[in-house]
Tab-separated table of C-alpha atoms in Angstrom:
chain	number	residue	atom	x	y	z
A	23	GLY	CA	19.647	-29.250	2.172
A	24	GLY	CA	22.030	-27.239	4.222
A	25	GLY	CA	25.558	-26.148	4.606
A	26	MET	CA	27.878	-23.446	5.817
A	27	GLU	CA	28.464	-20.107	4.151
A	28	TYR	CA	31.540	-17.992	4.855
A	29	LEU	CA	31.525	-14.275	4.159
A	30	SER	CA	34.641	-12.369	5.215
A	31	THR	CA	33.011	-8.920	5.054
A	32	VAL	CA	30.337	-9.707	7.658
A	33	THR	CA	30.898	-8.288	11.127
A	34	SER	CA	28.009	-10.149	12.783
A	35	GLY	CA	29.482	-13.623	12.194
A	36	LYS	CA	31.591	-14.727	9.246
A	37	THR	CA	30.395	-18.340	9.248
A	38	MET	CA	26.693	-18.828	8.677
A	39	PRO	CA	25.208	-22.328	8.867
A	40	PHE	CA	21.993	-22.668	6.855
A	41	LEU	CA	19.158	-25.112	6.221
A	42	GLN	CA	16.740	-25.177	3.286
A	43	ALA	CA	13.710	-27.387	2.660
A	44	SER	CA	10.872	-27.563	0.156
A	45	ILE	CA	7.872	-29.813	-0.090
A	46	ILE	CA	5.164	-30.165	-2.713
A	47	VAL	CA	1.747	-30.726	-1.154
A	48	GLY	CA	-0.691	-32.153	-3.653
A	49	SER	CA	-0.130	-30.974	-7.194
A	50	ARG	CA	-0.575	-27.222	-6.696
A	51	LEU	CA	1.107	-26.143	-3.438
A	52	LEU	CA	4.831	-25.639	-2.882
A	53	VAL	CA	6.030	-24.851	0.655
A	54	SER	CA	9.634	-23.718	1.134
A	55	GLY	CA	11.627	-22.640	4.125
A	56	GLU	CA	15.162	-21.575	4.849
A	57	HIS	CA	17.057	-20.493	7.910
A	58	THR	CA	20.513	-18.953	8.087
A	59	TYR	CA	21.707	-18.835	11.690
A	60	GLY	CA	22.174	-15.272	12.910
A	61	VAL	CA	20.902	-13.788	9.626
A	62	ARG	CA	17.313	-14.632	8.668
A	63	SER	CA	14.452	-17.102	8.472
A	64	LYS	CA	12.252	-17.253	5.379
A	65	ALA	CA	9.029	-19.108	4.565
A	66	THR	CA	7.399	-19.183	1.121
A	67	LEU	CA	4.100	-20.612	-0.115
A	68	ASN	CA	3.269	-20.893	-3.834
A	69	TYR	CA	-0.198	-22.032	-4.897
A	70	ARG	CA	-1.614	-22.262	-8.427
A	71	LEU	CA	-5.336	-22.789	-8.913
A	72	PRO	CA	-6.747	-24.742	-11.872
A	73	SER	CA	-7.822	-21.371	-13.369
A	74	ASN	CA	-4.089	-20.430	-13.571
A	75	LEU	CA	-4.448	-17.869	-10.767
A	76	GLN	CA	-1.243	-17.981	-8.741
A	77	VAL	CA	-0.739	-16.870	-5.141
A	78	ASP	CA	2.760	-16.454	-3.698
A	79	ALA	CA	3.278	-15.518	-0.052
A	80	THR	CA	6.628	-14.828	1.631
A	81	TYR	CA	7.553	-14.069	5.228
A	82	ILE	CA	11.116	-13.052	6.174
A	83	LYS	CA	12.420	-12.330	9.667
A	84	TYR	CA	15.920	-10.832	9.924
A	85	ALA	CA	18.145	-11.055	12.987
A	86	ARG	CA	18.421	-7.556	14.479
A	87	GLU	CA	22.206	-7.244	14.497
A	88	GLN	CA	22.958	-9.149	11.284
A	89	THR	CA	25.144	-7.480	8.638
A	90	ALA	CA	25.196	-10.228	5.971
A	91	ILE	CA	22.191	-8.822	4.078
A	92	ASN	CA	22.075	-5.048	3.749
A	93	VAL	CA	18.507	-4.172	4.813
A	94	ASN	CA	17.102	-1.657	7.286
A	95	HIS	CA	13.967	-3.611	8.140
A	96	VAL	CA	13.657	-6.570	10.506
A	97	GLU	CA	10.564	-8.179	9.001
A	98	GLU	CA	9.033	-8.469	5.530
A	99	LYS	CA	5.645	-9.835	4.524
A	100	LYS	CA	4.743	-10.166	0.847
A	101	ILE	CA	1.846	-11.565	-1.120
A	102	VAL	CA	1.597	-11.673	-4.911
A	103	ILE	CA	-1.550	-12.666	-6.790
A	104	SER	CA	-1.197	-13.034	-10.557
A	105	LYS	CA	-3.273	-14.273	-13.450
A	106	PRO	CA	-2.509	-14.619	-17.163
A	107	LEU	CA	-5.373	-14.562	-19.637
A	108	LYS	CA	-5.319	-15.683	-23.260
A	109	SER	CA	-8.335	-15.435	-25.511
A	110	GLY	CA	-7.809	-15.625	-29.245
A	111	LYS	CA	-5.511	-12.737	-30.246
A	112	PHE	CA	-5.890	-11.015	-26.876
A	113	ASN	CA	-3.283	-11.744	-24.210
A	114	SER	CA	-3.141	-10.135	-20.796
A	115	PHE	CA	-1.478	-10.477	-17.441
A	116	SER	CA	-2.503	-8.940	-14.137
A	117	ARG	CA	-0.620	-8.913	-10.857
A	118	LEU	CA	-1.321	-7.494	-7.408
A	119	THR	CA	1.631	-7.225	-5.021
A	120	LEU	CA	1.399	-6.224	-1.365
A	121	ASP	CA	4.599	-5.697	0.659
A	122	GLN	CA	4.879	-4.771	4.312
A	123	PHE	CA	8.186	-3.908	5.957
A	124	THR	CA	8.716	-3.487	9.697
A	125	PHE	CA	11.505	-1.184	10.839
A	126	PRO	CA	12.879	-1.021	14.371
A	127	PHE	CA	13.561	2.314	15.991
A	128	LYS	CA	14.294	3.542	19.470
A	129	SER	CA	11.542	5.622	21.019
A	130	LEU	CA	12.591	8.401	23.367
A	131	PHE	CA	9.239	8.247	25.131
A	132	GLY	CA	8.854	4.511	25.665
A	133	GLY	CA	6.111	4.186	23.038
A	134	LYS	CA	5.909	2.018	19.964
A	135	ASN	CA	9.321	0.668	18.929
A	136	ARG	CA	8.460	-0.383	15.374
A	137	ALA	CA	7.322	1.424	12.259
A	138	ARG	CA	5.530	-0.166	9.309
A	139	TYR	CA	5.756	0.716	5.649
A	140	THR	CA	3.349	-0.913	3.209
A	141	SER	CA	3.428	-0.771	-0.568
A	142	ALA	CA	0.940	-2.045	-3.111
A	143	GLU	CA	1.340	-2.449	-6.845
A	144	TYR	CA	-1.240	-3.415	-9.426
A	145	LEU	CA	-0.061	-4.260	-12.940
A	146	PHE	CA	-2.221	-4.912	-15.964
A	147	SER	CA	-0.490	-5.673	-19.243
A	148	SER	CA	-2.121	-6.657	-22.515
A	149	THR	CA	-1.422	-7.206	-26.195
A	150	LEU	CA	-3.932	-6.971	-29.009
A	151	ALA	CA	-3.349	-6.508	-32.740
A	152	GLY	CA	0.284	-5.474	-32.286
A	153	VAL	CA	-0.500	-2.877	-29.594
A	154	THR	CA	0.935	-3.469	-26.148
A	155	SER	CA	-0.418	-1.626	-23.132
A	156	ASN	CA	0.799	-1.523	-19.531
A	157	LEU	CA	-0.952	0.110	-16.600
A	158	THR	CA	0.806	0.070	-13.249
A	159	THR	CA	-0.563	1.689	-10.104
A	160	PHE	CA	1.578	2.072	-6.995
A	161	ALA	CA	0.486	2.990	-3.482
A	162	ILE	CA	2.797	3.625	-0.545
A	163	PHE	CA	1.461	3.724	3.005
A	164	ASN	CA	3.466	4.863	6.061
A	165	ASP	CA	2.221	4.791	9.646
A	166	GLY	CA	0.463	8.075	10.393
A	167	GLN	CA	0.974	9.671	6.954
A	168	SER	CA	-1.219	10.205	3.903
A	169	PRO	CA	-0.712	7.531	1.239
A	170	LEU	CA	1.141	8.298	-1.973
A	171	VAL	CA	-0.592	6.843	-5.039
A	172	PHE	CA	0.516	7.144	-8.660
A	173	SER	CA	-0.045	5.347	-11.953
A	174	ASN	CA	1.962	4.812	-15.121
A	175	LEU	CA	0.338	4.047	-18.455
A	176	SER	CA	2.368	3.098	-21.505
A	177	LEU	CA	1.429	1.954	-24.968
A	178	ALA	CA	3.619	0.534	-27.710
A	179	PHE	CA	2.640	0.640	-31.375
A	180	ARG	CA	4.464	-1.101	-34.197
A	181	LEU	CA	5.225	1.219	-37.077
A	182	PRO	CA	6.501	0.456	-40.581
A	183	GLY	CA	10.250	-0.051	-40.930
A	184	GLY	CA	10.576	-1.892	-37.596
A	185	LEU	CA	10.006	1.284	-35.588
A	186	ARG	CA	7.978	1.496	-32.381
A	187	LEU	CA	6.090	4.422	-30.922
A	188	SER	CA	5.838	4.271	-27.115
A	189	PRO	CA	3.910	7.100	-25.459
A	190	GLN	CA	3.828	7.119	-21.639
A	191	ALA	CA	1.864	9.045	-19.026
A	192	GLN	CA	2.187	9.254	-15.242
A	193	TYR	CA	-0.530	10.465	-12.913
A	194	GLU	CA	-0.004	11.234	-9.237
């Protein structure tokens, strides 16, 4: 499909023609693409294996001077791998997300003119016998700096009278 979008608050071009397309390849792969002239191009792949493992990959390239979408980066790469698991009374879900953002900047010394920022997130969530647990670990990587890594753990217990007890801990 396609069309024309008009946004009066945009200074980089109020009219934005766009195209979108999706195709299913086989029974497990979805390929999508979209392009908005003067704003961005985006490609997405979604693949689900017979084991229920799902892989989603996205690539976005923004036009440098665009003002329609309020972002500081010019490029974004993302991959998400997720898997649900159900076995009797035990249910769980795990997800790994990797994001990389590329930022432009002007170098005073003629060196590298881009900076990269990468983040990773791992989530494991489970439920067993009325107890829900969530463990999320984040990592943030910047060019030339030490990574920042921290984790959050939360549990939820059902108590009599419809009450819930939810202790949480964060480790950095």
